[in-house]
Coordinates of N, CA and C in Angstrom, one line a residue:
M249 N 0.8 -1.2 0.0 CA 0.0 0.0 0.0 C 0.9 1.3 0.0
F250 N 1.9 1.2 0.8 CA 2.8 2.4 0.9 C 3.5 2.7 -0.5
K251 N 3.9 1.6 -1.2 CA 4.5 1.8 -2.5 C 3.5 2.3 -3.5
K252 N 2.2 2.0 -3.4 CA 1.2 2.5 -4.4 C 1.0 4.0 -4.2
S253 N 1.1 4.5 -2.9 CA 0.8 5.9 -2.7 C 2.0 6.7 -3.1
L254 N 3.2 6.2 -3.1 CA 4.4 7.0 -3.5 C 4.5 7.1 -5.1
A255 N 3.9 6.1 -5.8 CA 4.1 6.2 -7.2 C 3.5 7.4 -7.9
P256 N 2.2 7.9 -7.5 CA 1.7 9.1 -8.1 C 2.5 10.3 -7.7
L257 N 3.0 10.3 -6.4 CA 3.8 11.4 -6.0 C 5.1 11.5 -6.8
A258 N 5.8 10.4 -7.0 CA 7.0 10.4 -7.8 C 6.8 10.8 -9.2
L259 N 5.7 10.4 -9.8 CA 5.3 10.8 -11.2 C 5.0 12.3 -11.2
A260 N 4.3 12.8 -10.2 CA 4.1 14.2 -10.2 C 5.3 15.0 -10.1
L261 N 6.2 14.6 -9.2 CA 7.5 15.3 -9.1 C 8.3 15.3 -10.4
A262 N 8.4 14.2 -11.0 CA 9.1 14.1 -12.3 C 8.5 15.0 -13.3
F263 N 7.2 15.0 -13.4 CA 6.5 15.8 -14.4 C 6.8 17.3 -14.1
F264 N 6.7 17.8 -12.9 CA 6.8 19.2 -12.6 C 8.2 19.7 -12.5
T265 N 9.2 18.8 -12.3 CA 10.6 19.3 -12.2 C 11.3 19.2 -13.5
T266 N 10.9 18.4 -14.5 CA 11.5 18.3 -15.7 C 11.6 19.6 -16.5
P267 N 10.5 20.4 -16.6 CA 10.6 21.7 -17.3 C 11.6 22.6 -16.7
A268 N 11.7 22.6 -15.4 CA 12.7 23.4 -14.7 C 14.1 23.1 -15.1
L269 N 14.3 21.8 -15.2 CA 15.7 21.3 -15.6 C 15.9 21.7 -17.0
A270 N 14.9 21.6 -17.9 CA 15.1 22.0 -19.3 C 15.4 23.5 -19.4
Q271 N 14.7 24.3 -18.6 CA 14.9 25.7 -18.7 C 16.3 26.1 -18.2
D272 N 16.8 25.4 -17.2 CA 18.1 25.7 -16.7 C 19.2 25.4 -17.7
A273 N 19.0 24.3 -18.5 CA 19.9 24.0 -19.6 C 19.9 25.0 -20.7
A274 N 18.8 25.8 -20.8 CA 18.7 26.8 -21.9 C 19.3 28.1 -21.4
L275 N 19.6 28.3 -20.2 CA 20.0 29.6 -19.7 C 21.5 29.5 -19.3
V276 N 22.2 30.6 -19.5 CA 23.6 30.8 -19.1 C 23.7 31.9 -18.1
T277 N 24.4 31.6 -17.0 CA 24.6 32.6 -16.0 C 26.1 33.0 -16.1
S278 N 26.4 34.2 -15.7 CA 27.8 34.7 -15.7 C 28.0 35.6 -14.5
K279 N 29.2 35.7 -14.1 CA 29.6 36.6 -13.0 C 30.2 37.8 -13.5
S280 N 30.0 38.9 -12.7 CA 30.7 40.1 -13.1 C 31.1 40.8 -11.8
L281 N 32.0 41.8 -11.9 CA 32.4 42.5 -10.7 C 31.2 43.4 -10.2
S282 N 31.1 43.5 -8.9 CA 30.1 44.5 -8.4 C 30.5 45.9 -8.8
P283 N 29.6 46.8 -8.8 CA 30.0 48.2 -9.1 C 31.1 48.7 -8.1
D284 N 30.9 48.3 -6.8 CA 31.9 48.8 -5.8 C 33.3 48.2 -6.1
T285 N 33.4 46.9 -6.5 CA 34.6 46.3 -6.8 C 35.3 46.9 -8.0
A286 N 34.4 47.1 -9.0 CA 35.0 47.7 -10.3 C 35.5 49.1 -10.0
H287 N 34.8 49.9 -9.1 CA 35.3 51.2 -8.8 C 36.6 51.1 -8.0
A288 N 36.7 50.2 -7.0 CA 37.9 50.0 -6.3 C 39.1 49.6 -7.2
L289 N 38.8 48.8 -8.2 CA 39.8 48.4 -9.1 C 40.4 49.6 -9.9
V290 N 39.5 50.4 -10.5 CA 40.0 51.5 -11.3 C 40.8 52.5 -10.3
K291 N 40.3 52.7 -9.1 CA 40.9 53.6 -8.2 C 42.3 53.1 -7.8
Q292 N 42.4 51.8 -7.5 CA 43.7 51.2 -7.1 C 44.7 51.3 -8.3
T293 N 44.2 51.0 -9.5 CA 45.0 51.1 -10.7 C 45.5 52.5 -10.9
L294 N 44.6 53.4 -10.8 CA 45.0 54.8 -10.9 C 46.1 55.2 -9.9
E295 N 46.0 54.8 -8.7 CA 46.9 55.1 -7.7 C 48.3 54.4 -8.0
A296 N 48.2 53.2 -8.5 CA 49.5 52.5 -8.9 C 50.2 53.3 -10.0
C297 N 49.5 53.8 -10.9 CA 50.1 54.7 -12.0 C 50.6 56.0 -11.4
R298 N 49.8 56.6 -10.5 CA 50.3 57.9 -9.9 C 51.6 57.7 -9.1
S299 N 51.7 56.6 -8.5 CA 52.9 56.3 -7.7 C 54.2 56.3 -8.6
E300 N 54.0 56.0 -9.8 CA 55.1 56.0 -10.8 C 55.2 57.3 -11.6
G301 N 54.3 58.3 -11.2 CA 54.3 59.6 -11.9 C 53.5 59.6 -13.2
F302 N 52.6 58.7 -13.4 CA 51.9 58.6 -14.7 C 50.5 59.1 -14.5
Q303 N 50.0 59.9 -15.4 CA 48.6 60.3 -15.5 C 47.9 59.5 -16.5
V304 N 46.9 58.7 -16.1 CA 46.3 57.7 -17.0 C 44.8 57.7 -16.9
A305 N 44.1 57.0 -17.8 CA 42.7 56.7 -17.7 C 42.7 55.1 -17.5
V306 N 41.7 54.7 -16.7 CA 41.5 53.3 -16.4 C 40.0 52.9 -16.7
V307 N 39.8 51.9 -17.4 CA 38.5 51.4 -17.7 C 38.4 49.9 -17.3
V308 N 37.2 49.6 -16.7 CA 36.9 48.2 -16.5 C 35.6 47.8 -17.3
I309 N 35.6 46.7 -18.0 CA 34.5 46.3 -18.7 C 34.1 44.9 -18.2
D310 N 32.8 44.5 -18.4 CA 32.4 43.2 -17.9 C 32.6 42.2 -19.1
R311 N 32.1 40.9 -18.8 CA 32.3 39.9 -19.8 C 31.7 40.1 -21.1
G312 N 30.6 40.9 -21.1 CA 29.9 41.3 -22.3 C 30.5 42.5 -23.0
G313 N 31.6 43.1 -22.5 CA 32.2 44.3 -23.1 C 31.6 45.6 -22.7
N314 N 30.6 45.5 -21.7 CA 30.0 46.7 -21.2 C 30.8 47.5 -20.2
L315 N 30.8 48.8 -20.3 CA 31.6 49.6 -19.4 C 31.1 49.5 -18.0
Q316 N 31.9 49.2 -17.0 CA 31.5 49.1 -15.6 C 32.1 50.3 -14.8
A317 N 33.3 50.7 -15.1 CA 33.9 51.8 -14.4 C 35.0 52.5 -15.2
L318 N 35.1 53.8 -15.0 CA 36.0 54.6 -15.8 C 36.5 55.7 -14.9
I319 N 37.8 55.9 -14.9 CA 38.4 57.1 -14.2 C 39.5 57.6 -15.1
R320 N 39.6 59.0 -15.2 CA 40.7 59.6 -15.9 C 41.3 60.6 -15.0
D321 N 42.6 60.5 -14.8 CA 43.4 61.5 -14.0 C 43.3 62.8 -14.6
Q322 N 43.5 63.9 -13.8 CA 43.2 65.2 -14.3 C 44.1 65.7 -15.5
F323 N 45.3 65.1 -15.6 CA 46.1 65.6 -16.7 C 46.3 64.5 -17.7
A324 N 45.6 63.4 -17.6 CA 45.6 62.4 -18.7 C 45.0 62.9 -20.0
G325 N 45.5 62.6 -21.1 CA 45.0 63.1 -22.4 C 43.6 62.8 -22.6
P326 N 42.9 63.6 -23.4 CA 41.5 63.4 -23.6 C 41.2 62.1 -24.4
F327 N 42.1 61.6 -25.1 CA 41.9 60.3 -25.8 C 42.1 59.1 -25.0
T328 N 42.7 59.2 -23.8 CA 43.0 58.0 -23.0 C 41.9 57.2 -22.5
P329 N 40.7 57.7 -22.2 CA 39.6 56.8 -21.9 C 39.2 55.9 -23.0
K330 N 39.1 56.4 -24.2 CA 38.8 55.6 -25.4 C 39.8 54.5 -25.7
V331 N 41.1 54.9 -25.6 CA 42.2 54.0 -25.8 C 42.2 52.9 -24.7
A332 N 42.0 53.2 -23.5 CA 41.9 52.3 -22.4 C 40.8 51.3 -22.7
E333 N 39.6 51.8 -23.1 CA 38.5 50.9 -23.4 C 38.8 49.9 -24.5
L334 N 39.4 50.4 -25.6 CA 39.8 49.6 -26.7 C 40.8 48.5 -26.3
K335 N 41.7 48.8 -25.4 CA 42.7 47.8 -24.9 C 42.0 46.8 -24.1
A336 N 41.0 47.2 -23.2 CA 40.3 46.2 -22.4 C 39.4 45.3 -23.4
A337 N 38.8 45.9 -24.3 CA 37.9 45.1 -25.3 C 38.8 44.1 -26.1
T338 N 39.9 44.6 -26.5 CA 40.8 43.7 -27.3 C 41.3 42.5 -26.5
A339 N 41.7 42.8 -25.2 CA 42.1 41.7 -24.3 C 40.9 40.7 -24.1
L340 N 39.7 41.2 -23.9 CA 38.6 40.4 -23.6 C 38.2 39.6 -24.9
N341 N 38.2 40.2 -26.0 CA 37.8 39.5 -27.3 C 38.7 38.4 -27.7
F342 N 40.0 38.6 -27.4 CA 41.0 37.6 -27.7 C 41.4 36.7 -26.6
S343 N 40.8 36.9 -25.4 CA 41.1 36.2 -24.2 C 42.6 36.2 -23.9
T344 N 43.3 37.3 -24.2 CA 44.7 37.4 -24.0 C 45.1 38.8 -23.6
N345 N 46.0 39.0 -22.7 CA 46.4 40.3 -22.3 C 47.0 41.0 -23.6
T346 N 46.8 42.3 -23.8 CA 47.3 42.9 -25.0 C 48.8 43.0 -25.2
Q347 N 49.5 43.0 -24.1 CA 51.0 42.9 -24.2 C 51.4 41.6 -24.9
T348 N 50.8 40.5 -24.5 CA 51.1 39.2 -25.1 C 50.6 39.2 -26.5
L349 N 49.4 39.7 -26.8 CA 48.9 39.8 -28.1 C 49.8 40.6 -29.0
M350 N 50.4 41.7 -28.5 CA 51.3 42.5 -29.3 C 52.5 41.7 -29.7
E351 N 53.0 40.9 -28.8 CA 54.2 40.0 -29.2 C 53.8 39.0 -30.2
Q352 N 52.5 38.4 -30.1 CA 52.1 37.4 -31.0 C 51.7 37.9 -32.4
T353 N 51.5 39.2 -32.5 CA 51.1 39.7 -33.8 C 52.1 40.6 -34.5
Q354 N 53.3 40.4 -34.2 CA 54.4 41.2 -34.8 C 54.3 41.1 -36.3
P355 N 54.7 42.1 -37.1 CA 54.7 42.1 -38.5 C 55.5 40.8 -39.0
G356 N 54.9 40.1 -39.9 CA 55.5 38.9 -40.5 C 55.0 37.7 -39.8
S357 N 54.4 37.8 -38.7 CA 53.9 36.6 -38.0 C 52.5 36.2 -38.6
P358 N 52.1 34.9 -38.5 CA 50.8 34.5 -39.0 C 49.6 35.3 -38.5
A359 N 49.7 35.8 -37.3 CA 48.6 36.5 -36.7 C 48.7 38.0 -36.9
S360 N 49.6 38.5 -37.7 CA 49.8 40.0 -37.8 C 48.6 40.7 -38.3
G361 N 47.8 40.0 -39.1 CA 46.6 40.6 -39.6 C 45.6 41.1 -38.6
L362 N 45.7 40.6 -37.4 CA 44.8 41.1 -36.3 C 45.0 42.5 -36.0
R363 N 46.1 43.0 -36.3 CA 46.4 44.4 -36.0 C 45.6 45.4 -36.9
H364 N 45.0 44.8 -38.0 CA 44.3 45.7 -38.9 C 42.8 45.5 -38.8
V365 N 42.3 44.8 -37.8 CA 40.9 44.6 -37.6 C 40.3 45.8 -36.9
P366 N 39.3 46.4 -37.5 CA 38.7 47.6 -36.9 C 38.3 47.3 -35.4
G367 N 38.6 48.3 -34.5 CA 38.2 48.2 -33.1 C 39.2 47.3 -32.3
V368 N 40.2 46.8 -32.9 CA 41.3 46.0 -32.2 C 42.5 46.9 -32.0
L369 N 42.9 47.0 -30.7 CA 44.1 47.8 -30.4 C 45.1 46.9 -29.7
V370 N 46.2 46.6 -30.5 CA 47.2 45.6 -30.0 C 48.3 46.4 -29.4
V371 N 48.1 47.0 -28.3 CA 49.1 47.7 -27.5 C 49.0 47.3 -26.1
G372 N 50.1 47.1 -25.4 CA 50.0 46.7 -24.0 C 49.1 47.6 -23.1
G373 N 48.5 47.0 -22.1 CA 47.7 47.8 -21.2 C 46.3 47.2 -21.0
G374 N 45.9 46.2 -21.8 CA 44.6 45.5 -21.7 C 44.9 44.2 -21.0
V375 N 44.2 44.0 -19.8 CA 44.5 42.8 -19.0 C 43.2 42.1 -18.6
L376 N 43.2 40.8 -18.7 CA 42.0 40.0 -18.4 C 41.7 40.1 -16.9
I377 N 40.5 40.0 -16.5 CA 40.1 39.9 -15.1 C 39.4 38.5 -14.9
Q378 N 40.0 37.7 -14.0 CA 39.5 36.3 -13.8 C 39.1 36.2 -12.3
A379 N 38.1 35.4 -12.1 CA 37.7 35.1 -10.7 C 37.5 33.6 -10.7
G380 N 38.3 32.9 -9.8 CA 38.2 31.5 -9.7 C 38.5 30.8 -11.0
G381 N 39.3 31.3 -11.9 CA 39.6 30.7 -13.2 C 38.6 31.0 -14.3
T382 N 37.6 31.8 -14.0 CA 36.6 32.2 -14.9 C 36.8 33.6 -15.4
L383 N 36.8 33.8 -16.7 CA 36.9 35.2 -17.2 C 35.7 36.0 -16.9
I384 N 35.8 37.1 -16.3 CA 34.7 38.0 -15.9 C 34.8 39.4 -16.5
G385 N 35.8 39.7 -17.2 CA 36.0 41.1 -17.7 C 37.4 41.4 -18.1
A386 N 37.6 42.7 -18.2 CA 39.0 43.1 -18.5 C 39.2 44.6 -18.1
I387 N 40.4 44.9 -17.9 CA 40.8 46.3 -17.5 C 41.7 46.8 -18.5
G388 N 41.5 48.1 -18.8 CA 42.4 48.8 -19.8 C 43.0 50.0 -19.2
V389 N 44.3 50.3 -19.4 CA 45.0 51.5 -18.9 C 45.6 52.2 -20.1
S390 N 45.5 53.5 -20.1 CA 46.2 54.3 -21.2 C 46.7 55.6 -20.6
G391 N 47.9 55.9 -21.0 CA 48.5 57.2 -20.6 C 49.9 57.1 -20.1
A392 N 50.3 56.0 -19.6 CA 51.7 55.8 -19.2 C 52.6 55.8 -20.4
P393 N 53.9 56.0 -20.2 CA 54.8 56.1 -21.3 C 55.2 54.7 -21.9
G394 N 54.2 54.0 -22.4 CA 54.4 52.7 -23.0 C 53.4 51.7 -22.5
G395 N 53.0 50.8 -23.3 CA 52.0 49.8 -23.0 C 52.5 48.9 -21.9
D396 N 53.8 48.6 -21.8 CA 54.3 47.8 -20.7 C 54.0 48.4 -19.3
A397 N 54.2 49.8 -19.2 CA 53.9 50.5 -18.0 C 52.4 50.5 -17.7
D398 N 51.6 50.7 -18.7 CA 50.1 50.6 -18.6 C 49.7 49.2 -18.0
E399 N 50.3 48.2 -18.5 CA 50.0 46.8 -18.1 C 50.5 46.6 -16.6
A400 N 51.6 47.1 -16.3 CA 52.2 47.0 -14.9 C 51.2 47.6 -13.9
C401 N 50.7 48.8 -14.3 CA 49.7 49.5 -13.4 C 48.4 48.6 -13.3
A402 N 47.9 48.1 -14.4 CA 46.7 47.2 -14.3 C 46.9 46.0 -13.5
L403 N 48.1 45.4 -13.6 CA 48.4 44.2 -12.7 C 48.5 44.6 -11.3
K404 N 49.0 45.7 -10.9 CA 49.1 46.2 -9.5 C 47.6 46.4 -9.0
G405 N 46.8 47.0 -9.8 CA 45.4 47.2 -9.4 C 44.7 45.9 -9.2
L406 N 44.9 45.0 -10.1 CA 44.2 43.7 -10.0 C 44.7 42.9 -8.7
E407 N 46.0 43.1 -8.4 CA 46.6 42.4 -7.2 C 45.8 42.9 -6.0
S408 N 45.4 44.2 -6.0 CA 44.8 44.8 -4.8 C 43.4 44.2 -4.5
I409 N 42.7 43.6 -5.5 CA 41.4 43.0 -5.3 C 41.4 41.5 -5.5
Q410 N 42.6 40.9 -5.8 CA 42.7 39.5 -6.2 C 42.1 38.6 -5.1
D411 N 42.3 38.9 -3.8 CA 41.8 38.0 -2.7 C 40.3 37.9 -2.8
D412 N 39.6 39.1 -3.2 CA 38.1 39.0 -3.3 C 37.7 38.2 -4.5
L413 N 38.5 38.2 -5.6 CA 38.2 37.5 -6.8 C 38.4 36.0 -6.6
D414 N 39.4 35.6 -5.8 CA 39.7 34.2 -5.7 C 38.6 33.4 -5.0
F415 N 37.7 34.1 -4.3 CA 36.6 33.4 -3.6 C 35.3 33.4 -4.4
L416 N 35.3 33.9 -5.6 CA 34.1 33.9 -6.4 C 33.9 32.6 -7.1

């Protein structure tokens, strides 16, 4: 008797939970920095550049390429926010820091054509943001005297929030 009363319950549960499982398989979730964390990242990166005497712009974008945070130091050039955003977007779109991408796309290399794709800026200063091994966005820095210096500032900024990212 006990087995007979459980059969309809099991059937009902299977019927009503199957669509939920099917819906979950059709959806994708992703993580992104909170606005507070994105703001802290641009601020810490700006401070890292200031400590070296550089006036820069810093941009953070999410996994979808959407702007999350932007800061431009008072004497950074007017073009630096756009350049920083292009660096971040390039790093994100190729899943590679732009300093590395710059080395991989030198003239004469098989990948050199990437340098001519509209909207791609292959100059150091675009760095991936990862949390627990998952790509969640990118940071771009522009205004230091060279892409390697821009990237160094970005890496220092990321280091300041890395403990928070490792637990996501």
